[in-house]
Amino acid sequence: MFDPHDPLGIDDLLTDEDRAIRDTVRAWAADRVLPHVADWYERGEIPGIRELARELGSLGALGMQLTGYGCAGSSAVQYGLACLEVEAVDSGIRSLVSVQGSLAMYAIHRFGSEEQKLRWLPGMAAGEIIGCFGLTEPDHGSDPAGMRTYAKRDAGGDWVLTGRKMWITNGSVAGVAIVWARTDEGIRGFVVPTDRPGFSAPEIRHKWSLRASVTSELVLDEVRLPADAVLPEVTGLRGPLSCLSHARYGIVWGAMGAARTCFETALAYARSREQFGRPIAGFQLTQAKLADMAVELHKGILLAHHLGRRMDAGRLRPEQVSFGKLNNVREAIEICRTARTILGANGISLEYPVMRHATNLESVLTYEGTVEMHQLVLGKALTGVDAFR
Ligand SMILES: Cc1cc2nc3c(=O)[nH]c(=O)nc-3n(C[C@H](O)[C@H](O)[C@H](O)COP(=O)(O)OP(=O)(O)OC[C@H]3O[C@@H](n4cnc5c(N)ncnc54)[C@H](O)[C@@H]3O)c2cc1C
């Protein structure tokens, strides 16, 4: 039988364990986030963010794909399903999950010393310690190679960090920050406990997107760190870029969650809203919109599955992640905007989730590499010519 919620039968691709994880995360998000998120969004704050982090930790959703140190060791497909279900409720909460697991924890897990892993990962996996990831600076976003934040070694071997990071998710609530800085040996990553003297993280207010998410500036004013605060296993931009590739993979799935909610909302609305004496779902123009939305939604989910399987097989390339992020976020935002038109005036109201998702996706379109950056990554891979500069 044709299922309007799964027209391609993608559910058949899942194992019982995949479905159990998906359903658990879906139920948690419906219970703990959905009833409150419009209010958080309107107020521009998440009052219980630390409690939410702990609950996500007990679900095994933080650093989900990592192994050992209290992490769940789930598959890439399972991590993706969790991202989709969380983002189906709000991109801001998925951002918390992505930054914690795919950026901050992943950096320590992949490039950290054994001491750093033992010190930080179990608490982060449990959601007791929130992490952030500082790469972007006020004057260096798409081109992080030009970063100015500088770490200098003093005579005793300590590092002294000075600089500013901008637009940092979780910054003001983080207990630990992964900060990327220029050094005499190239770009290095530092594990910075946020209670160090000289560290502050003022929150960025007045956002019109990702309002149910903490975004901050990081100010590093001669923050002194011991010699072993550096991530020992990587030098150069390869470090942050491989973390970003991991997080982008989660976004490929997550964006489809936001799109799914908008599609489902528009479908239900079109069936019940009557104009000219009949449901608007009966008009050909509305059906064309719904059909196109469904095609892009389920193509995007299928693409996410394909990339997840490649990741689980150890065969996912960064260009393929760019392919997925470029397509899925761009299509998701289009689906949300089309859903908004189907809802008419109600489309702009916070009573419905559509405008909230659409404005959230404006951030998702920009962070973790803008549309243009992913076009350039793919353009370079296709032509062999680097057009970045
Ligand atoms: C809500 C939110 C949360 C974020 N969280 C984090 C975080 O946790 N950690 C972190 O480090 N960063 C974070 N960011 C920052 C994000 O990664 C950057 O905003 C992003 O990389 C783009 O940088 P920028 O804003 O400086 O734009 P710019 O790099 O200044 O780009 C501006 C425009 O120019 C285009 N452009 C730039 N170079 C080229 C080129 N060569 N060719 C064609 N077009 C080009 C871009 O595509 C874009 O359209 C966050 C951003 C937001 C909005």
mmCIF file of C-alpha atoms in Angstrom, residues 37-368:
data_model
loop_
_atom_site.group_PDB
_atom_site.id
_atom_site.type_symbol
_atom_site.label_atom_id
_atom_site.label_comp_id
_atom_site.label_asym_id
_atom_site.label_seq_id
_atom_site.Cartn_x
_atom_site.Cartn_y
_atom_site.Cartn_z
ATOM 1 C CA VAL A 37 10.226 24.879 21.622
ATOM 2 C CA ALA A 38 8.039 27.630 20.135
ATOM 3 C CA ASP A 39 8.152 29.420 23.479
ATOM 4 C CA TRP A 40 11.947 29.025 23.734
ATOM 5 C CA TYR A 41 12.221 30.275 20.192
ATOM 6 C CA GLU A 42 10.069 33.307 20.898
ATOM 7 C CA ARG A 43 12.030 34.116 24.064
ATOM 8 C CA GLY A 44 15.363 33.402 22.382
ATOM 9 C CA GLU A 45 16.577 31.109 25.175
ATOM 10 C CA ILE A 46 16.496 27.500 26.345
ATOM 11 C CA PRO A 47 15.933 27.620 30.095
ATOM 12 C CA GLY A 48 16.670 23.929 30.761
ATOM 13 C CA ILE A 49 19.535 23.412 28.337
ATOM 14 C CA ARG A 50 21.768 21.587 30.848
ATOM 15 C CA GLU A 51 18.972 19.187 31.750
ATOM 16 C CA LEU A 52 18.276 18.583 28.043
ATOM 17 C CA ALA A 53 21.960 17.840 27.488
ATOM 18 C CA ARG A 54 21.906 15.266 30.290
ATOM 19 C CA GLU A 55 18.789 13.654 28.844
ATOM 20 C CA LEU A 56 20.373 13.495 25.398
ATOM 21 C CA GLY A 57 23.374 11.930 27.110
ATOM 22 C CA SER A 58 21.253 9.244 28.727
ATOM 23 C CA LEU A 59 19.684 8.502 25.331
ATOM 24 C CA GLY A 60 23.209 7.873 24.032
ATOM 25 C CA ALA A 61 22.814 10.689 21.486
ATOM 26 C CA LEU A 62 26.003 12.607 22.342
ATOM 27 C CA GLY A 63 29.099 11.401 20.515
ATOM 28 C CA MET A 64 26.818 8.619 19.353
ATOM 29 C CA GLN A 65 29.106 7.216 16.675
ATOM 30 C CA LEU A 66 32.230 7.296 18.821
ATOM 31 C CA THR A 67 33.435 4.187 20.637
ATOM 32 C CA GLY A 68 34.647 3.776 24.222
ATOM 33 C CA TYR A 69 34.791 6.500 26.927
ATOM 34 C CA GLY A 70 31.050 6.185 27.614
ATOM 35 C CA CYS A 71 30.015 6.716 23.968
ATOM 36 C CA ALA A 72 27.307 4.608 22.326
ATOM 37 C CA GLY A 73 29.304 3.299 19.334
ATOM 38 C CA SER A 74 26.250 3.484 17.048
ATOM 39 C CA SER A 75 26.367 3.231 13.277
ATOM 40 C CA ALA A 76 26.483 6.261 10.995
ATOM 41 C CA VAL A 77 22.919 5.518 9.848
ATOM 42 C CA GLN A 78 21.724 5.426 13.470
ATOM 43 C CA TYR A 79 23.458 8.722 14.243
ATOM 44 C CA GLY A 80 21.838 10.197 11.129
ATOM 45 C CA LEU A 81 18.392 8.982 12.139
ATOM 46 C CA ALA A 82 18.839 10.617 15.549
ATOM 47 C CA CYS A 83 19.843 13.911 13.902
ATOM 48 C CA LEU A 84 16.770 13.745 11.655
ATOM 49 C CA GLU A 85 14.404 13.125 14.554
ATOM 50 C CA VAL A 86 15.878 15.896 16.710
ATOM 51 C CA GLU A 87 15.874 18.410 13.854
ATOM 52 C CA ALA A 88 12.298 17.451 12.975
ATOM 53 C CA VAL A 89 11.516 19.310 16.176
ATOM 54 C CA ASP A 90 14.099 22.123 15.974
ATOM 55 C CA SER A 91 17.437 22.735 14.251
ATOM 56 C CA GLY A 92 18.709 24.464 17.400
ATOM 57 C CA ILE A 93 18.547 21.297 19.492
ATOM 58 C CA ARG A 94 20.149 19.297 16.663
ATOM 59 C CA SER A 95 22.914 21.929 16.635
ATOM 60 C CA LEU A 96 23.543 21.183 20.309
ATOM 61 C CA VAL A 97 23.854 17.479 19.478
ATOM 62 C CA SER A 98 26.097 18.056 16.435
ATOM 63 C CA VAL A 99 28.486 20.481 18.088
ATOM 64 C CA GLN A 100 28.794 18.311 21.172
ATOM 65 C CA GLY A 101 29.297 14.988 19.397
ATOM 66 C CA SER A 102 30.635 15.672 15.931
ATOM 67 C CA LEU A 103 32.771 18.715 16.643
ATOM 68 C CA ALA A 104 33.933 18.930 20.264
ATOM 69 C CA MET A 105 33.926 15.229 21.248
ATOM 70 C CA TYR A 106 35.040 14.066 17.808
ATOM 71 C CA ALA A 107 38.065 16.413 17.936
ATOM 72 C CA ILE A 108 39.159 14.970 21.292
ATOM 73 C CA HIS A 109 38.382 11.376 20.279
ATOM 74 C CA ARG A 110 40.241 11.596 16.966
ATOM 75 C CA PHE A 111 43.130 13.937 17.782
ATOM 76 C CA GLY A 112 43.387 13.966 21.588
ATOM 77 C CA SER A 113 45.795 12.216 23.967
ATOM 78 C CA GLU A 114 44.599 9.314 26.108
ATOM 79 C CA GLU A 115 44.599 11.662 29.128
ATOM 80 C CA GLN A 116 42.414 14.187 27.300
ATOM 81 C CA LYS A 117 39.977 11.459 26.249
ATOM 82 C CA LEU A 118 39.700 10.074 29.776
ATOM 83 C CA ARG A 119 39.392 13.551 31.272
ATOM 84 C CA TRP A 120 36.645 14.875 28.987
ATOM 85 C CA LEU A 121 34.769 12.289 26.929
ATOM 86 C CA PRO A 122 32.784 10.346 29.586
ATOM 87 C CA GLY A 123 31.329 13.571 31.056
ATOM 88 C CA MET A 124 30.561 14.912 27.587
ATOM 89 C CA ALA A 125 28.902 11.660 26.491
ATOM 90 C CA ALA A 126 26.717 11.846 29.604
ATOM 91 C CA GLY A 127 25.818 15.482 28.848
ATOM 92 C CA GLU A 128 27.328 16.588 32.165
ATOM 93 C CA ILE A 129 29.876 18.739 30.360
ATOM 94 C CA ILE A 130 28.822 20.747 27.310
ATOM 95 C CA GLY A 131 31.427 21.376 24.627
ATOM 96 C CA CYS A 132 31.859 24.013 21.927
ATOM 97 C CA PHE A 133 34.084 24.325 18.884
ATOM 98 C CA GLY A 134 35.749 27.627 18.057
ATOM 99 C CA LEU A 135 36.956 27.969 14.489
ATOM 100 C CA THR A 136 35.145 30.987 12.968
ATOM 101 C CA GLU A 137 36.449 34.466 13.762
ATOM 102 C CA PRO A 138 34.924 37.901 13.175
ATOM 103 C CA ASP A 139 37.057 38.371 10.038
ATOM 104 C CA HIS A 140 37.532 34.746 8.987
ATOM 105 C CA GLY A 141 34.550 32.502 8.272
ATOM 106 C CA SER A 142 34.684 30.579 4.993
ATOM 107 C CA ASP A 143 38.454 31.054 4.930
ATOM 108 C CA PRO A 144 39.624 29.889 8.364
ATOM 109 C CA ALA A 145 43.229 29.615 7.157
ATOM 110 C CA GLY A 146 43.518 33.353 7.789
ATOM 111 C CA MET A 147 42.607 33.043 11.490
ATOM 112 C CA ARG A 148 44.282 35.482 13.873
ATOM 113 C CA THR A 149 43.804 33.711 17.204
ATOM 114 C CA TYR A 150 47.328 32.932 18.268
ATOM 115 C CA ALA A 151 48.841 30.484 20.748
ATOM 116 C CA LYS A 152 52.331 31.322 21.925
ATOM 117 C CA ARG A 153 54.571 29.033 23.967
ATOM 118 C CA ASP A 154 56.235 30.687 26.909
ATOM 119 C CA ALA A 155 59.627 29.751 28.321
ATOM 120 C CA GLY A 156 58.137 27.248 30.785
ATOM 121 C CA GLY A 157 56.284 25.347 27.997
ATOM 122 C CA ASP A 158 52.798 26.749 28.768
ATOM 123 C CA TRP A 159 50.606 27.983 25.922
ATOM 124 C CA VAL A 160 49.123 31.480 26.005
ATOM 125 C CA LEU A 161 46.027 31.955 23.780
ATOM 126 C CA THR A 162 44.847 35.327 22.525
ATOM 127 C CA GLY A 163 42.088 36.097 20.031
ATOM 128 C CA ARG A 164 38.351 36.074 19.334
ATOM 129 C CA LYS A 165 36.009 33.470 17.934
ATOM 130 C CA MET A 166 32.566 34.351 16.611
ATOM 131 C CA TRP A 167 29.216 32.589 16.166
ATOM 132 C CA ILE A 168 30.133 29.708 18.450
ATOM 133 C CA THR A 169 27.257 27.316 19.222
ATOM 134 C CA ASN A 170 27.007 26.348 22.929
ATOM 135 C CA GLY A 171 29.770 28.880 23.758
ATOM 136 C CA SER A 172 28.242 30.464 26.887
ATOM 137 C CA VAL A 173 27.101 27.144 28.380
ATOM 138 C CA ALA A 174 30.218 25.139 27.561
ATOM 139 C CA GLY A 175 32.516 23.642 30.189
ATOM 140 C CA VAL A 176 35.133 22.960 27.561
ATOM 141 C CA ALA A 177 35.993 24.698 24.292
ATOM 142 C CA ILE A 178 37.978 23.248 21.426
ATOM 143 C CA VAL A 179 39.775 26.304 20.103
ATOM 144 C CA TRP A 180 41.765 26.348 16.861
ATOM 145 C CA ALA A 181 44.661 28.778 16.835
ATOM 146 C CA ARG A 182 47.684 29.734 14.805
ATOM 147 C CA THR A 183 51.022 28.700 16.343
ATOM 148 C CA ASP A 184 54.622 28.848 15.141
ATOM 149 C CA GLU A 185 54.133 25.219 13.990
ATOM 150 C CA GLY A 186 50.875 25.830 12.078
ATOM 151 C CA ILE A 187 47.225 25.640 13.147
ATOM 152 C CA ARG A 188 46.707 23.577 16.305
ATOM 153 C CA GLY A 189 43.664 22.623 18.373
ATOM 154 C CA PHE A 190 43.482 23.365 22.111
ATOM 155 C CA VAL A 191 41.287 21.872 24.797
ATOM 156 C CA VAL A 192 40.314 24.898 26.874
ATOM 157 C CA PRO A 193 38.422 24.526 30.171
ATOM 158 C CA THR A 194 36.123 27.541 30.107
ATOM 159 C CA ASP A 195 36.855 28.491 33.725
ATOM 160 C CA ARG A 196 40.439 29.536 32.862
ATOM 161 C CA PRO A 197 41.254 33.167 33.670
ATOM 162 C CA GLY A 198 41.029 35.306 30.520
ATOM 163 C CA PHE A 199 38.291 33.179 28.892
ATOM 164 C CA SER A 200 34.817 34.640 28.428
ATOM 165 C CA ALA A 201 31.886 33.791 26.161
ATOM 166 C CA PRO A 202 29.338 36.605 25.793
ATOM 167 C CA GLU A 203 26.134 35.406 24.185
ATOM 168 C CA ILE A 204 25.155 36.781 20.766
ATOM 169 C CA ARG A 205 21.604 38.143 20.969
ATOM 170 C CA HIS A 206 19.187 39.516 18.352
ATOM 171 C CA LYS A 207 19.356 36.436 16.095
ATOM 172 C CA TRP A 208 16.349 35.767 13.874
ATOM 173 C CA SER A 209 17.354 32.158 13.300
ATOM 174 C CA LEU A 210 18.299 29.292 15.645
ATOM 175 C CA ARG A 211 16.739 31.208 18.503
ATOM 176 C CA ALA A 212 16.426 27.997 20.555
ATOM 177 C CA SER A 213 20.200 27.604 20.511
ATOM 178 C CA VAL A 214 23.005 29.335 22.390
ATOM 179 C CA THR A 215 25.395 31.223 20.079
ATOM 180 C CA SER A 216 28.342 33.117 21.505
ATOM 181 C CA GLU A 217 31.537 34.977 20.964
ATOM 182 C CA LEU A 218 34.651 33.478 22.579
ATOM 183 C CA VAL A 219 37.092 36.029 23.945
ATOM 184 C CA LEU A 220 40.563 34.705 24.733
ATOM 185 C CA ASP A 221 42.585 37.264 26.618
ATOM 186 C CA GLU A 222 45.982 35.684 27.293
ATOM 187 C CA VAL A 223 44.447 32.400 28.434
ATOM 188 C CA ARG A 224 47.275 30.341 29.943
ATOM 189 C CA LEU A 225 47.136 26.593 29.339
ATOM 190 C CA PRO A 226 49.510 23.777 30.261
ATOM 191 C CA ALA A 227 51.691 22.229 27.544
ATOM 192 C CA ASP A 228 49.420 19.190 27.326
ATOM 193 C CA ALA A 229 46.309 21.260 26.407
ATOM 194 C CA VAL A 230 47.146 20.953 22.726
ATOM 195 C CA LEU A 231 45.539 18.155 20.662
ATOM 196 C CA PRO A 232 48.686 16.154 19.932
ATOM 197 C CA GLU A 233 47.614 14.190 16.871
ATOM 198 C CA VAL A 234 47.009 16.921 14.307
ATOM 199 C CA THR A 235 48.578 20.068 12.896
ATOM 200 C CA GLY A 236 47.008 22.210 10.200
ATOM 201 C CA LEU A 237 43.494 22.805 8.882
ATOM 202 C CA ARG A 238 43.020 19.077 8.333
ATOM 203 C CA GLY A 239 42.083 18.945 12.052
ATOM 204 C CA PRO A 240 39.053 21.251 12.067
ATOM 205 C CA LEU A 241 38.039 20.264 8.535
ATOM 206 C CA SER A 242 37.739 16.581 9.389
ATOM 207 C CA CYS A 243 35.571 17.462 12.409
ATOM 208 C CA LEU A 244 33.403 19.633 10.147
ATOM 209 C CA SER A 245 33.021 16.815 7.649
ATOM 210 C CA HIS A 246 31.639 14.631 10.409
ATOM 211 C CA ALA A 247 29.204 17.301 11.578
ATOM 212 C CA ARG A 248 28.097 18.075 8.023
ATOM 213 C CA TYR A 249 27.190 14.440 7.607
ATOM 214 C CA GLY A 250 24.716 14.800 10.507
ATOM 215 C CA ILE A 251 23.267 17.913 8.866
ATOM 216 C CA VAL A 252 22.583 15.971 5.649
ATOM 217 C CA TRP A 253 20.078 13.968 7.735
ATOM 218 C CA GLY A 254 18.996 16.689 10.107
ATOM 219 C CA ALA A 255 17.855 19.104 7.402
ATOM 220 C CA MET A 256 15.475 16.435 6.130
ATOM 221 C CA GLY A 257 13.907 16.325 9.599
ATOM 222 C CA ALA A 258 13.015 20.026 9.402
ATOM 223 C CA ALA A 259 11.736 19.451 5.855
ATOM 224 C CA ARG A 260 9.660 16.458 6.937
ATOM 225 C CA THR A 261 7.882 18.444 9.631
ATOM 226 C CA CYS A 262 7.104 21.249 7.190
ATOM 227 C CA PHE A 263 5.861 18.817 4.549
ATOM 228 C CA GLU A 264 3.676 16.934 7.033
ATOM 229 C CA THR A 265 2.290 20.202 8.405
ATOM 230 C CA ALA A 266 1.488 21.477 4.900
ATOM 231 C CA LEU A 267 -0.133 18.179 3.888
ATOM 232 C CA ALA A 268 -2.397 18.093 6.941
ATOM 233 C CA TYR A 269 -3.250 21.776 6.540
ATOM 234 C CA ALA A 270 -4.065 21.408 2.832
ATOM 235 C CA ARG A 271 -6.452 18.551 3.597
ATOM 236 C CA SER A 272 -8.398 20.482 6.210
ATOM 237 C CA ARG A 273 -8.291 24.093 5.005
ATOM 238 C CA GLU A 274 -11.181 24.939 2.708
ATOM 239 C CA GLN A 275 -11.376 27.750 0.185
ATOM 240 C CA PHE A 276 -13.797 28.131 -2.700
ATOM 241 C CA GLY A 277 -15.904 25.432 -1.041
ATOM 242 C CA ARG A 278 -13.326 22.636 -1.055
ATOM 243 C CA PRO A 279 -10.075 21.609 0.633
ATOM 244 C CA ILE A 280 -7.081 23.450 -0.854
ATOM 245 C CA ALA A 281 -5.466 19.993 -1.236
ATOM 246 C CA GLY A 282 -7.907 19.487 -4.132
ATOM 247 C CA PHE A 283 -6.416 22.290 -6.234
ATOM 248 C CA GLN A 284 -3.935 21.170 -8.852
ATOM 249 C CA LEU A 285 -1.486 23.922 -7.961
ATOM 250 C CA THR A 286 -1.411 22.755 -4.332
ATOM 251 C CA GLN A 287 -0.982 19.141 -5.408
ATOM 252 C CA ALA A 288 1.933 20.111 -7.639
ATOM 253 C CA LYS A 289 3.598 21.785 -4.642
ATOM 254 C CA LEU A 290 2.997 18.755 -2.398
ATOM 255 C CA ALA A 291 4.226 16.309 -5.027
ATOM 256 C CA ASP A 292 7.429 18.292 -5.623
ATOM 257 C CA MET A 293 8.007 18.632 -1.878
ATOM 258 C CA ALA A 294 7.544 14.881 -1.352
ATOM 259 C CA VAL A 295 9.925 14.060 -4.205
ATOM 260 C CA GLU A 296 12.706 16.266 -2.826
ATOM 261 C CA LEU A 297 12.091 15.194 0.782
ATOM 262 C CA HIS A 298 12.346 11.482 0.127
ATOM 263 C CA LYS A 299 15.175 11.825 -2.416
ATOM 264 C CA GLY A 300 17.050 13.722 0.296
ATOM 265 C CA ILE A 301 16.397 11.028 2.907
ATOM 266 C CA LEU A 302 17.516 8.381 0.426
ATOM 267 C CA LEU A 303 20.706 10.338 -0.253
ATOM 268 C CA ALA A 304 21.335 10.576 3.496
ATOM 269 C CA HIS A 305 20.939 6.791 3.790
ATOM 270 C CA HIS A 306 23.325 6.223 0.922
ATOM 271 C CA LEU A 307 25.969 8.465 2.478
ATOM 272 C CA GLY A 308 25.413 6.810 5.862
ATOM 273 C CA ARG A 309 26.038 3.393 4.406
ATOM 274 C CA ARG A 310 29.203 4.655 2.751
ATOM 275 C CA MET A 311 30.342 6.115 6.065
ATOM 276 C CA ASP A 312 29.647 2.824 7.847
ATOM 277 C CA ALA A 313 31.710 1.061 5.176
ATOM 278 C CA GLY A 314 34.541 3.587 5.652
ATOM 279 C CA ARG A 315 34.102 4.845 2.089
ATOM 280 C CA LEU A 316 32.555 8.284 2.519
ATOM 281 C CA ARG A 317 34.563 11.056 0.866
ATOM 282 C CA PRO A 318 34.421 14.739 1.934
ATOM 283 C CA GLU A 319 33.178 15.683 -1.557
ATOM 284 C CA GLN A 320 30.246 13.314 -1.048
ATOM 285 C CA VAL A 321 29.440 15.011 2.253
ATOM 286 C CA SER A 322 29.515 18.361 0.430
ATOM 287 C CA PHE A 323 27.147 16.879 -2.178
ATOM 288 C CA GLY A 324 24.731 15.877 0.579
ATOM 289 C CA LYS A 325 24.939 19.085 2.602
ATOM 290 C CA LEU A 326 24.547 21.259 -0.485
ATOM 291 C CA ASN A 327 21.540 19.365 -1.790
ATOM 292 C CA ASN A 328 19.702 18.542 1.386
ATOM 293 C CA VAL A 329 19.869 21.915 3.117
ATOM 294 C CA ARG A 330 19.017 23.760 -0.096
ATOM 295 C CA GLU A 331 16.055 21.487 -0.786
ATOM 296 C CA ALA A 332 14.932 21.507 2.853
ATOM 297 C CA ILE A 333 14.730 25.286 2.906
ATOM 298 C CA GLU A 334 12.773 25.232 -0.347
ATOM 299 C CA ILE A 335 10.339 22.682 1.105
ATOM 300 C CA CYS A 336 9.848 24.832 4.214
ATOM 301 C CA ARG A 337 9.262 27.964 2.135
ATOM 302 C CA THR A 338 6.741 26.160 -0.069
ATOM 303 C CA ALA A 339 4.998 24.767 3.024
ATOM 304 C CA ARG A 340 4.751 28.322 4.295
ATOM 305 C CA THR A 341 2.842 29.353 1.171
ATOM 306 C CA ILE A 342 0.386 26.466 1.594
ATOM 307 C CA LEU A 343 -0.385 27.647 5.116
ATOM 308 C CA GLY A 344 -1.160 31.142 3.861
ATOM 309 C CA ALA A 345 -1.146 33.689 6.687
ATOM 310 C CA ASN A 346 -0.899 30.904 9.274
ATOM 311 C CA GLY A 347 2.435 30.091 7.675
ATOM 312 C CA ILE A 348 4.051 33.089 9.351
ATOM 313 C CA SER A 349 2.711 32.243 12.820
ATOM 314 C CA LEU A 350 4.673 30.532 15.583
ATOM 315 C CA GLU A 351 1.500 28.531 16.207
ATOM 316 C CA TYR A 352 2.772 26.388 13.346
ATOM 317 C CA PRO A 353 6.359 25.121 13.079
ATOM 318 C CA VAL A 354 6.941 26.084 9.466
ATOM 319 C CA MET A 355 8.375 29.592 9.692
ATOM 320 C CA ARG A 356 10.538 28.580 12.669
ATOM 321 C CA HIS A 357 12.058 25.745 10.634
ATOM 322 C CA ALA A 358 12.476 27.943 7.559
ATOM 323 C CA THR A 359 14.323 30.646 9.481
ATOM 324 C CA ASN A 360 16.430 28.059 11.353
ATOM 325 C CA LEU A 361 17.539 26.603 8.051
ATOM 326 C CA GLU A 362 18.944 29.998 7.034
ATOM 327 C CA SER A 363 21.681 29.335 9.616
ATOM 328 C CA VAL A 364 22.066 25.707 8.609
ATOM 329 C CA LEU A 365 22.545 26.899 5.014
ATOM 330 C CA THR A 366 25.467 29.069 6.175
ATOM 331 C CA TYR A 367 27.223 27.163 8.926
ATOM 332 C CA GLU A 368 29.439 24.146 8.364
#
